Amino acid sequence: MAAPGALKFEPYHDSALARFLIRCALGSKRIGHFFFWYLRCEVTGSPYFCDRFAVILEAYLMGCGKSVLEGLHKQVQLVQSLSHVATEIKKIIPEKSDLPPNATSMVQEMLRNVELPQDFLTPYDPRIKAGSILIDRCKIMASKKKPLWLEFTCEDASGTQCQPVGIIFKHGDDLRQDMLIIQILVIMDSIWQENSLDLNLIPYGCIATGCNIGMIEIVRDATTIATVQRSKGGNTGAFKNDALCDWLRSKMQVEELYYQAMETFVTSCAGYCVATYVLGIGDRHNDNIMITEQGNLFHIDFGHILGNTKRILGVSRERVPFVLTPDFLFMMGRVNKRSSLYFQRFKDISIQAYMSLRSHSKLLVTLFSLMMLTGIPELSCMKDILYLQEALAVGKDEETAHKHFLNQIAICENLGWTVQANWWIHMFMGIKQT
């Protein structure tokens, strides 16, 4: 995503960078796939540079083979048909309205009446080939933008039926910011892997396919923290410190599997704590933090980044640098600040992960700087880049940086109750998400 964004810095349409990217795209089907969608998104959503991207996109398509063009045509047909359904749905159900009882049957009937390809490569991951749509498993999600929950058949290379492909189709949201954050998470994960740190991240598929249109991969066997808490005590489940622990144990009743899930929880929690702090990700309520039945904790919905926190009446809702609530600490055996091996492991892994990212500060800052002209709402000025530099403690010595992140953990531990209070308000008010 950064490479196409860098094209905006070139003085002419025909540049060495443009030719290099076209050659790379033509030499690799995977690179070409994403190159197509990045350019197509900018053609529809970048008024100042649309001509440039259109010329480069045409040059790429003229060099593609017939099979590649046919595959891209199917994907475009899919996006156009789903956009039509999403638009019609919003005419009937306004954004701020609750879903009527017949919402599911309504969207299923619309899907029956549009022309969809019988098979296609998923735009967010060309390694996944989806088949025909499973109408009976499709629905409208009860969030603000009324996204579509869609499922498609799937076959492996031998023709054996696999688990259905799940896609959330969003119409009305600019997913470029989510794309950027997920791609940065992939880069962070590669940095950690180089340092022998496997933090069990889940960088799910996400791609913008047009102006305020895009797709998100559905992560199977995962549920929101809010759903787990409601199952324990309704809205007051936000204050039940044992809710998450009890839920995971119910999913992993074999002792050995439970301890494996606990290890996964600790490492993934550490990874996302470090990542969300460095990237300044805000609006971290319990509906955009999820957990799998195998213990993977992961974050979704990155609408607020680089310290641009959500505010109510001019007051920031964020009280902590990242989410480390009492129920997370309870999972690690950290109750009333007593010592715990799991909590100590969490701290050790977090420090290693943080220090590893600091050693690649120049890379991260450069990547975000290249994206400043893309029109992403919360990456538009030097203040946003300065947040990243401050979070990474650029210019500080290692000992100072080490103490700095330990202090962030302490702040989260002391103010975790404020996050729980926000989560309770979120559930009580039934706030719809984007």
Short mmCIF file of C-alpha atoms in Angstrom, two decimals:
data_model
loop_
_atom_site.label_atom_id
_atom_site.label_comp_id
_atom_site.label_asym_id
_atom_site.label_seq_id
_atom_site.Cartn_x
_atom_site.Cartn_y
_atom_site.Cartn_z
CA MET A 1 0.00 0.00 0.00
CA ALA A 2 2.92 2.37 0.70
CA ALA A 3 4.44 1.81 -2.76
CA PRO A 4 1.35 2.97 -4.75
CA GLY A 5 1.02 5.83 -2.24
CA ALA A 6 4.59 6.90 -3.04
CA LEU A 7 3.53 7.47 -6.66
CA LYS A 8 1.91 10.70 -5.52
CA PHE A 9 5.34 12.13 -4.79
CA GLU A 10 6.50 11.62 -8.41
CA PRO A 11 6.47 14.72 -10.70
CA TYR A 12 5.19 12.80 -13.76
CA HIS A 13 2.83 9.90 -14.53
CA ASP A 14 5.62 8.04 -16.33
CA SER A 15 8.28 7.64 -13.65
CA ALA A 16 10.96 5.11 -12.77
CA LEU A 17 8.89 4.10 -9.72
CA ALA A 18 5.74 3.58 -11.82
CA ARG A 19 7.64 1.39 -14.30
CA PHE A 20 9.27 -0.58 -11.48
CA LEU A 21 5.91 -1.27 -9.82
CA ILE A 22 4.31 -2.33 -13.11
CA ARG A 23 7.19 -4.75 -13.77
CA CYS A 24 6.83 -6.22 -10.27
CA ALA A 25 3.07 -6.56 -10.71
CA LEU A 26 3.42 -8.29 -14.08
CA GLY A 27 6.11 -10.61 -12.71
CA SER A 28 4.05 -11.83 -9.73
CA LYS A 29 0.34 -12.66 -9.79
CA ARG A 30 0.07 -11.97 -6.05
CA ILE A 31 1.72 -8.54 -6.30
CA GLY A 32 -0.33 -7.80 -9.41
CA HIS A 33 -3.56 -8.69 -7.61
CA PHE A 34 -3.01 -6.17 -4.83
CA PHE A 35 -1.53 -3.60 -7.22
CA PHE A 36 -4.79 -3.71 -9.17
CA TRP A 37 -7.00 -3.16 -6.14
CA TYR A 38 -4.81 -0.42 -4.60
CA LEU A 39 -4.82 1.49 -7.88
CA ARG A 40 -8.54 0.95 -8.51
CA CYS A 41 -9.36 2.24 -5.03
CA GLU A 42 -7.27 5.38 -5.60
CA VAL A 43 -8.84 5.98 -9.04
CA THR A 44 -12.27 6.21 -7.40
CA GLY A 45 -11.25 7.91 -4.16
CA SER A 46 -8.34 10.25 -4.98
CA PRO A 47 -9.59 13.26 -7.02
CA TYR A 48 -6.18 14.95 -7.33
CA PHE A 49 -4.31 11.85 -8.52
CA CYS A 50 -7.03 9.76 -10.21
CA ASP A 51 -5.68 10.44 -13.72
CA ARG A 52 -2.22 9.21 -12.76
CA PHE A 53 -3.51 6.05 -11.17
CA ALA A 54 -5.85 5.40 -14.10
CA VAL A 55 -2.97 5.62 -16.59
CA ILE A 56 -0.77 3.29 -14.52
CA LEU A 57 -3.66 0.86 -13.99
CA GLU A 58 -4.33 0.75 -17.73
CA ALA A 59 -0.65 0.07 -18.43
CA TYR A 60 -0.71 -2.85 -15.98
CA LEU A 61 -3.92 -4.34 -17.42
CA MET A 62 -2.58 -4.15 -20.97
CA GLY A 63 0.25 -6.44 -19.94
CA CYS A 64 -1.86 -8.97 -18.04
CA GLY A 65 -2.68 -12.35 -19.47
CA LYS A 66 -6.23 -13.43 -20.30
CA SER A 67 -6.67 -15.60 -17.19
CA VAL A 68 -5.62 -12.76 -14.86
CA LEU A 69 -8.01 -10.35 -16.56
CA GLU A 70 -10.88 -12.85 -16.29
CA GLY A 71 -10.17 -13.33 -12.59
CA LEU A 72 -10.11 -9.58 -11.92
CA HIS A 73 -13.33 -9.15 -13.94
CA LYS A 74 -15.12 -11.67 -11.68
CA GLN A 75 -13.97 -9.80 -8.57
CA VAL A 76 -15.13 -6.45 -9.96
CA GLN A 77 -18.49 -8.01 -10.86
CA LEU A 78 -18.78 -9.30 -7.28
CA VAL A 79 -18.02 -5.87 -5.78
CA GLN A 80 -20.49 -4.09 -8.07
CA SER A 81 -23.31 -6.55 -7.33
CA LEU A 82 -22.74 -6.40 -3.57
CA SER A 83 -22.53 -2.59 -3.71
CA HIS A 84 -25.94 -2.55 -5.36
CA VAL A 85 -27.41 -4.74 -2.60
CA ALA A 86 -25.81 -2.63 0.17
CA THR A 87 -27.13 0.59 -1.40
CA GLU A 88 -30.66 -0.79 -1.68
CA ILE A 89 -30.56 -1.99 1.92
CA LYS A 90 -29.66 1.50 3.16
CA LYS A 91 -32.61 2.97 1.28
CA ILE A 92 -34.90 0.73 3.31
CA ILE A 93 -33.03 0.69 6.65
CA PRO A 94 -31.39 4.03 7.60
CA GLU A 95 -28.01 3.91 9.33
CA LYS A 96 -29.27 4.86 12.79
CA SER A 97 -32.26 2.49 12.70
CA ASP A 98 -32.47 -0.91 14.35
CA LEU A 99 -32.80 -3.92 12.09
CA PRO A 100 -36.41 -4.97 11.41
CA PRO A 101 -37.41 -8.61 12.09
CA ASN A 102 -37.38 -9.41 8.37
CA ALA A 103 -33.90 -7.94 7.72
CA THR A 104 -32.26 -11.31 7.10
CA SER A 105 -34.91 -12.55 4.68
CA MET A 106 -34.82 -9.15 2.93
CA VAL A 107 -31.09 -9.27 2.19
CA GLN A 108 -31.26 -12.94 1.21
CA GLU A 109 -33.96 -12.16 -1.35
CA MET A 110 -31.85 -9.30 -2.77
CA LEU A 111 -28.83 -11.58 -3.06
CA ARG A 112 -30.90 -14.12 -5.00
CA ASN A 113 -31.79 -11.43 -7.55
CA VAL A 114 -28.28 -10.16 -8.34
CA GLU A 115 -25.74 -11.75 -10.62
CA LEU A 116 -22.74 -13.08 -8.68
CA PRO A 117 -19.77 -15.07 -10.07
CA GLN A 118 -19.87 -18.80 -9.39
CA ASP A 119 -16.24 -18.72 -8.29
CA PHE A 120 -13.67 -15.98 -7.65
CA LEU A 121 -10.44 -15.20 -5.84
CA THR A 122 -11.12 -13.19 -2.71
CA PRO A 123 -9.90 -9.59 -3.18
CA TYR A 124 -8.23 -9.53 0.27
CA ASP A 125 -6.30 -12.79 -0.35
CA PRO A 126 -5.82 -14.26 -3.86
CA ARG A 127 -4.76 -17.57 -2.30
CA ILE A 128 -8.39 -18.17 -1.27
CA LYS A 129 -10.82 -19.24 -3.98
CA ALA A 130 -14.49 -18.89 -3.09
CA GLY A 131 -17.38 -20.59 -4.87
CA SER A 132 -21.11 -19.96 -5.02
CA ILE A 133 -22.85 -17.92 -2.33
CA LEU A 134 -24.59 -19.68 0.58
CA ILE A 135 -27.73 -17.53 0.67
CA ASP A 136 -29.17 -19.09 3.83
CA ARG A 137 -26.07 -18.15 5.84
CA CYS A 138 -26.02 -14.49 4.80
CA LYS A 139 -27.38 -11.62 6.90
CA ILE A 140 -27.16 -7.91 7.72
CA MET A 141 -25.04 -7.02 10.73
CA ALA A 142 -26.59 -4.77 13.38
CA SER A 143 -23.95 -2.03 13.27
CA LYS A 144 -24.22 1.54 12.05
CA LYS A 145 -23.18 1.08 8.41
CA LYS A 146 -25.29 -2.09 7.99
CA PRO A 147 -22.47 -4.30 6.62
CA LEU A 148 -23.32 -7.59 4.95
CA TRP A 149 -22.25 -10.93 6.46
CA LEU A 150 -21.68 -13.24 3.49
CA GLU A 151 -20.58 -16.87 3.18
CA PHE A 152 -19.42 -18.76 0.10
CA THR A 153 -18.59 -22.39 -0.62
CA CYS A 154 -14.93 -23.35 -0.74
CA GLU A 155 -12.98 -26.25 -2.25
CA ASP A 156 -9.32 -27.17 -1.85
CA ALA A 157 -7.03 -28.12 -4.76
CA SER A 158 -8.29 -31.72 -4.66
CA GLY A 159 -11.95 -30.66 -4.89
CA THR A 160 -12.77 -31.47 -1.25
CA GLN A 161 -15.27 -29.14 0.40
CA CYS A 162 -13.64 -26.88 3.03
CA GLN A 163 -15.02 -24.54 5.65
CA PRO A 164 -17.05 -21.78 3.92
CA VAL A 165 -15.32 -18.51 3.08
CA GLY A 166 -16.72 -15.71 5.25
CA ILE A 167 -16.67 -12.09 4.07
CA ILE A 168 -17.97 -8.89 5.66
CA PHE A 169 -18.84 -6.41 2.90
CA LYS A 170 -18.81 -2.79 4.09
CA HIS A 171 -20.35 0.10 2.17
CA GLY A 172 -19.86 3.59 3.60
CA ASP A 173 -16.51 3.12 5.37
CA ASP A 174 -13.03 4.08 4.19
CA LEU A 175 -11.09 0.87 4.88
CA ARG A 176 -7.72 2.24 3.74
CA GLN A 177 -6.81 3.11 7.33
CA ASP A 178 -7.67 -0.41 8.50
CA MET A 179 -5.65 -1.81 5.59
CA LEU A 180 -2.63 0.26 6.58
CA ILE A 181 -2.76 -0.82 10.23
CA ILE A 182 -3.15 -4.50 9.35
CA GLN A 183 -0.23 -4.30 6.93
CA ILE A 184 1.89 -2.63 9.63
CA LEU A 185 0.89 -5.45 12.02
CA VAL A 186 2.23 -7.93 9.44
CA ILE A 187 5.51 -5.99 9.32
CA MET A 188 5.68 -5.90 13.12
CA ASP A 189 5.07 -9.63 13.23
CA SER A 190 7.93 -10.24 10.79
CA ILE A 191 10.22 -8.11 12.98
CA TRP A 192 9.25 -10.15 16.02
CA GLN A 193 9.65 -13.43 14.18
CA GLU A 194 13.20 -12.40 13.26
CA ASN A 195 13.81 -12.03 16.99
CA SER A 196 12.28 -15.47 17.72
CA LEU A 197 9.09 -13.94 19.11
CA ASP A 198 5.82 -15.57 18.00
CA LEU A 199 3.09 -13.34 19.38
CA ASN A 200 0.18 -15.14 17.72
CA LEU A 201 -1.17 -12.11 15.86
CA ILE A 202 -4.20 -12.48 13.60
CA PRO A 203 -3.75 -10.01 10.73
CA TYR A 204 -7.08 -10.86 9.07
CA GLY A 205 -7.77 -9.96 5.45
CA CYS A 206 -9.01 -6.45 4.70
CA ILE A 207 -9.09 -4.49 1.45
CA ALA A 208 -10.67 -1.32 0.10
CA THR A 209 -12.23 -2.08 -3.29
CA GLY A 210 -13.43 1.43 -4.07
CA CYS A 211 -14.36 4.75 -2.52
CA ASN A 212 -15.77 3.85 0.93
CA ILE A 213 -16.29 0.23 -0.15
CA GLY A 214 -14.38 -2.84 0.99
CA MET A 215 -14.21 -6.36 2.35
CA ILE A 216 -13.05 -7.87 5.63
CA GLU A 217 -12.24 -11.52 6.28
CA ILE A 218 -14.35 -13.27 8.92
CA VAL A 219 -12.17 -14.94 11.58
CA ARG A 220 -13.75 -18.28 12.49
CA ASP A 221 -14.31 -19.50 16.07
CA ALA A 222 -13.90 -15.96 17.38
CA THR A 223 -16.18 -13.82 19.50
CA THR A 224 -16.06 -10.32 20.93
CA ILE A 225 -15.08 -9.67 24.54
CA ALA A 226 -18.47 -7.97 24.93
CA THR A 227 -20.29 -11.17 23.93
CA VAL A 228 -18.24 -13.18 26.44
CA GLN A 229 -19.03 -10.67 29.17
CA ARG A 230 -22.76 -10.56 28.37
CA SER A 231 -22.90 -14.35 28.63
CA LYS A 232 -21.61 -14.04 32.20
CA GLY A 233 -23.85 -11.32 33.55
CA GLY A 234 -25.56 -9.18 30.92
CA ASN A 235 -24.30 -5.60 30.77
CA THR A 236 -22.74 -5.92 34.24
CA GLY A 237 -20.52 -8.66 32.80
CA ALA A 238 -18.05 -5.85 32.03
CA PHE A 239 -17.17 -5.93 35.73
CA LYS A 240 -16.94 -9.74 36.01
CA ASN A 241 -13.20 -10.33 36.18
CA ASP A 242 -13.57 -14.09 35.83
CA ALA A 243 -15.85 -14.00 32.73
CA LEU A 244 -13.06 -14.42 30.18
CA CYS A 245 -11.27 -17.09 32.19
CA ASP A 246 -14.45 -19.15 32.64
CA TRP A 247 -15.32 -18.83 28.94
CA LEU A 248 -11.92 -20.06 27.77
CA ARG A 249 -11.97 -22.98 30.20
CA SER A 250 -15.41 -24.00 28.89
CA LYS A 251 -13.93 -24.14 25.37
CA MET A 252 -10.77 -25.98 26.43
CA GLN A 253 -11.85 -28.59 28.98
CA VAL A 254 -8.77 -30.77 28.44
CA GLU A 255 -6.16 -29.44 30.87
CA GLU A 256 -3.26 -29.56 28.42
CA LEU A 257 -5.23 -27.70 25.73
CA TYR A 258 -6.29 -25.10 28.28
CA TYR A 259 -2.69 -24.33 29.22
CA GLN A 260 -1.78 -24.07 25.53
CA ALA A 261 -4.64 -21.59 25.11
CA MET A 262 -3.39 -19.63 28.12
CA GLU A 263 0.08 -19.36 26.57
CA THR A 264 -1.51 -18.15 23.35
CA PHE A 265 -3.57 -15.60 25.28
CA VAL A 266 -0.54 -14.19 27.12
CA THR A 267 1.60 -13.86 23.99
CA SER A 268 -1.17 -12.42 21.80
CA CYS A 269 -2.22 -9.99 24.55
CA ALA A 270 1.41 -8.80 24.80
CA GLY A 271 1.68 -8.41 21.04
CA TYR A 272 -1.47 -6.34 20.67
CA CYS A 273 -0.70 -4.23 23.77
CA VAL A 274 2.64 -3.22 22.24
CA ALA A 275 1.22 -2.76 18.72
CA THR A 276 -1.82 -0.70 19.77
CA TYR A 277 0.36 1.50 21.98
CA VAL A 278 2.98 2.18 19.29
CA LEU A 279 0.30 2.82 16.65
CA GLY A 280 -1.81 4.93 19.02
CA ILE A 281 -4.98 2.94 18.34
CA GLY A 282 -7.97 4.32 20.20
CA ASP A 283 -11.68 3.57 20.73
CA ARG A 284 -10.79 0.19 22.26
CA HIS A 285 -14.17 -0.95 23.56
CA ASN A 286 -15.15 -4.58 24.16
CA ASP A 287 -16.90 -4.94 20.78
CA ASN A 288 -13.70 -4.38 18.81
CA ILE A 289 -11.48 -6.72 20.81
CA MET A 290 -12.02 -10.41 20.05
CA ILE A 291 -10.81 -13.79 21.27
CA THR A 292 -10.74 -17.17 19.55
CA GLU A 293 -11.58 -20.47 21.17
CA GLN A 294 -7.84 -21.26 21.01
CA GLY A 295 -7.00 -18.23 23.16
CA ASN A 296 -5.88 -15.73 20.48
CA LEU A 297 -6.73 -12.21 21.59
CA PHE A 298 -6.89 -9.73 18.69
CA HIS A 299 -8.15 -6.25 17.86
CA ILE A 300 -10.40 -5.12 14.99
CA ASP A 301 -11.76 -1.81 13.63
CA PHE A 302 -8.93 0.71 13.50
CA GLY A 303 -10.87 3.93 13.04
CA HIS A 304 -8.71 5.96 15.42
CA ILE A 305 -4.91 5.81 15.17
CA LEU A 306 -1.73 7.72 16.07
CA GLY A 307 -3.19 9.23 19.22
CA ASN A 308 -6.28 10.65 17.50
CA THR A 309 -8.56 9.37 20.23
CA LYS A 310 -12.34 9.46 20.30
CA ARG A 311 -13.72 12.42 22.26
CA ILE A 312 -17.05 13.21 23.88
CA LEU A 313 -17.73 16.92 24.51
CA GLY A 314 -14.05 17.60 23.90
CA VAL A 315 -12.89 15.08 26.53
CA SER A 316 -10.89 12.03 25.48
CA ARG A 317 -12.49 8.69 26.36
CA GLU A 318 -9.05 7.08 26.55
CA ARG A 319 -7.56 6.90 30.06
CA VAL A 320 -4.94 4.24 29.44
CA PRO A 321 -2.18 3.77 26.83
CA PHE A 322 -3.50 0.33 25.87
CA VAL A 323 -6.05 -2.24 27.03
CA LEU A 324 -4.95 -4.38 29.98
CA THR A 325 -8.12 -4.72 32.02
CA PRO A 326 -8.71 -6.55 35.33
CA ASP A 327 -10.25 -9.52 33.48
CA PHE A 328 -7.12 -9.83 31.32
CA LEU A 329 -4.98 -9.67 34.45
CA PHE A 330 -7.23 -12.22 36.16
CA MET A 331 -6.52 -14.60 33.27
CA MET A 332 -2.82 -14.20 34.04
CA GLY A 333 -3.29 -14.78 37.76
CA ARG A 334 -2.59 -11.16 38.58
CA VAL A 335 -5.18 -10.45 41.32
CA ASN A 336 -4.65 -7.63 43.83
CA LYS A 337 -1.15 -7.18 42.36
CA ARG A 338 0.07 -10.50 43.66
CA SER A 339 2.99 -12.08 41.83
CA SER A 340 2.17 -14.34 38.89
CA LEU A 341 4.33 -16.30 36.46
CA TYR A 342 1.96 -15.60 33.57
CA PHE A 343 1.98 -11.85 34.30
CA GLN A 344 5.76 -11.82 34.55
CA ARG A 345 5.93 -13.62 31.20
CA PHE A 346 3.54 -11.03 29.76
CA LYS A 347 5.83 -8.21 30.90
CA ASP A 348 8.98 -9.90 29.62
CA ILE A 349 7.46 -10.58 26.19
CA SER A 350 6.02 -7.06 25.97
CA ILE A 351 9.41 -5.47 26.70
CA GLN A 352 11.16 -7.71 24.13
CA ALA A 353 8.51 -6.86 21.53
CA TYR A 354 8.69 -3.13 22.26
CA MET A 355 12.49 -3.01 22.13
CA SER A 356 12.48 -4.97 18.85
CA LEU A 357 10.20 -2.39 17.25
CA ARG A 358 12.40 0.45 18.52
CA SER A 359 15.34 -1.01 16.59
CA HIS A 360 13.24 -0.57 13.42
CA SER A 361 11.93 2.93 14.22
CA LYS A 362 13.26 4.44 10.98
CA LEU A 363 11.41 1.85 8.88
CA LEU A 364 8.09 2.43 10.65
CA VAL A 365 8.37 6.23 10.56
CA THR A 366 9.32 6.18 6.86
CA LEU A 367 6.37 3.94 5.94
CA PHE A 368 3.90 6.22 7.71
CA SER A 369 5.51 9.31 6.18
CA LEU A 370 5.01 7.86 2.69
CA MET A 371 1.30 7.44 3.45
CA MET A 372 0.67 11.06 4.45
CA LEU A 373 -0.63 12.07 0.99
CA THR A 374 -3.05 9.19 0.62
CA GLY A 375 -5.97 11.04 2.21
CA ILE A 376 -6.22 8.74 5.21
CA PRO A 377 -8.09 10.93 7.75
CA GLU A 378 -5.84 10.38 10.77
CA LEU A 379 -2.51 10.38 8.95
CA SER A 380 -2.33 13.83 7.45
CA CYS A 381 0.20 15.98 9.34
CA MET A 382 3.51 15.90 11.19
CA LYS A 383 1.69 15.67 14.52
CA ASP A 384 0.65 12.14 13.61
CA ILE A 385 4.25 11.18 12.77
CA LEU A 386 5.47 12.79 16.00
CA TYR A 387 3.10 10.56 17.98
CA LEU A 388 4.79 7.50 16.47
CA GLN A 389 8.25 8.82 17.28
CA GLU A 390 7.28 9.59 20.88
CA ALA A 391 5.64 6.18 21.38
CA LEU A 392 8.81 4.48 20.13
CA ALA A 393 10.92 6.71 22.41
CA VAL A 394 13.06 7.72 19.43
CA GLY A 395 16.31 9.33 20.61
CA LYS A 396 16.11 7.81 24.10
CA ASP A 397 18.57 5.23 25.41
CA GLU A 398 17.48 1.61 25.91
CA GLU A 399 17.23 1.80 29.69
CA THR A 400 14.95 4.85 29.51
CA ALA A 401 12.78 3.16 26.87
CA HIS A 402 12.60 -0.02 28.98
CA LYS A 403 11.39 1.94 32.02
CA HIS A 404 9.00 3.93 29.86
CA PHE A 405 7.09 0.86 28.67
CA LEU A 406 7.05 -0.72 32.14
CA ASN A 407 5.45 2.52 33.32
CA GLN A 408 2.75 2.19 30.65
CA ILE A 409 1.93 -1.30 31.96
CA ALA A 410 1.66 0.10 35.50
CA ILE A 411 -0.69 2.85 34.32
CA CYS A 412 -2.94 0.29 32.65
CA GLU A 413 -2.98 -1.87 35.76
CA ASN A 414 -3.92 1.04 38.02
CA LEU A 415 -6.59 2.50 35.72
CA GLY A 416 -8.07 -0.72 34.32
CA TRP A 417 -11.33 -0.02 36.15
CA THR A 418 -11.90 3.08 33.99
CA VAL A 419 -11.82 0.86 30.89
CA GLN A 420 -14.33 -1.50 32.49
CA ALA A 421 -16.59 1.49 33.22
CA ASN A 422 -16.38 2.59 29.56
CA TRP A 423 -17.17 -0.95 28.46
CA TRP A 424 -20.22 -1.09 30.74
CA ILE A 425 -21.47 2.24 29.32
CA HIS A 426 -20.87 0.94 25.80
CA MET A 427 -22.96 -2.19 26.45
CA PHE A 428 -25.64 -0.34 28.43
CA MET A 429 -26.15 2.27 25.73
CA GLY A 430 -26.11 -0.36 22.97
CA ILE A 431 -23.83 1.84 20.87
CA LYS A 432 -23.78 0.83 17.21
CA GLN A 433 -20.36 0.51 15.61
CA THR A 434 -19.29 1.58 12.17
#
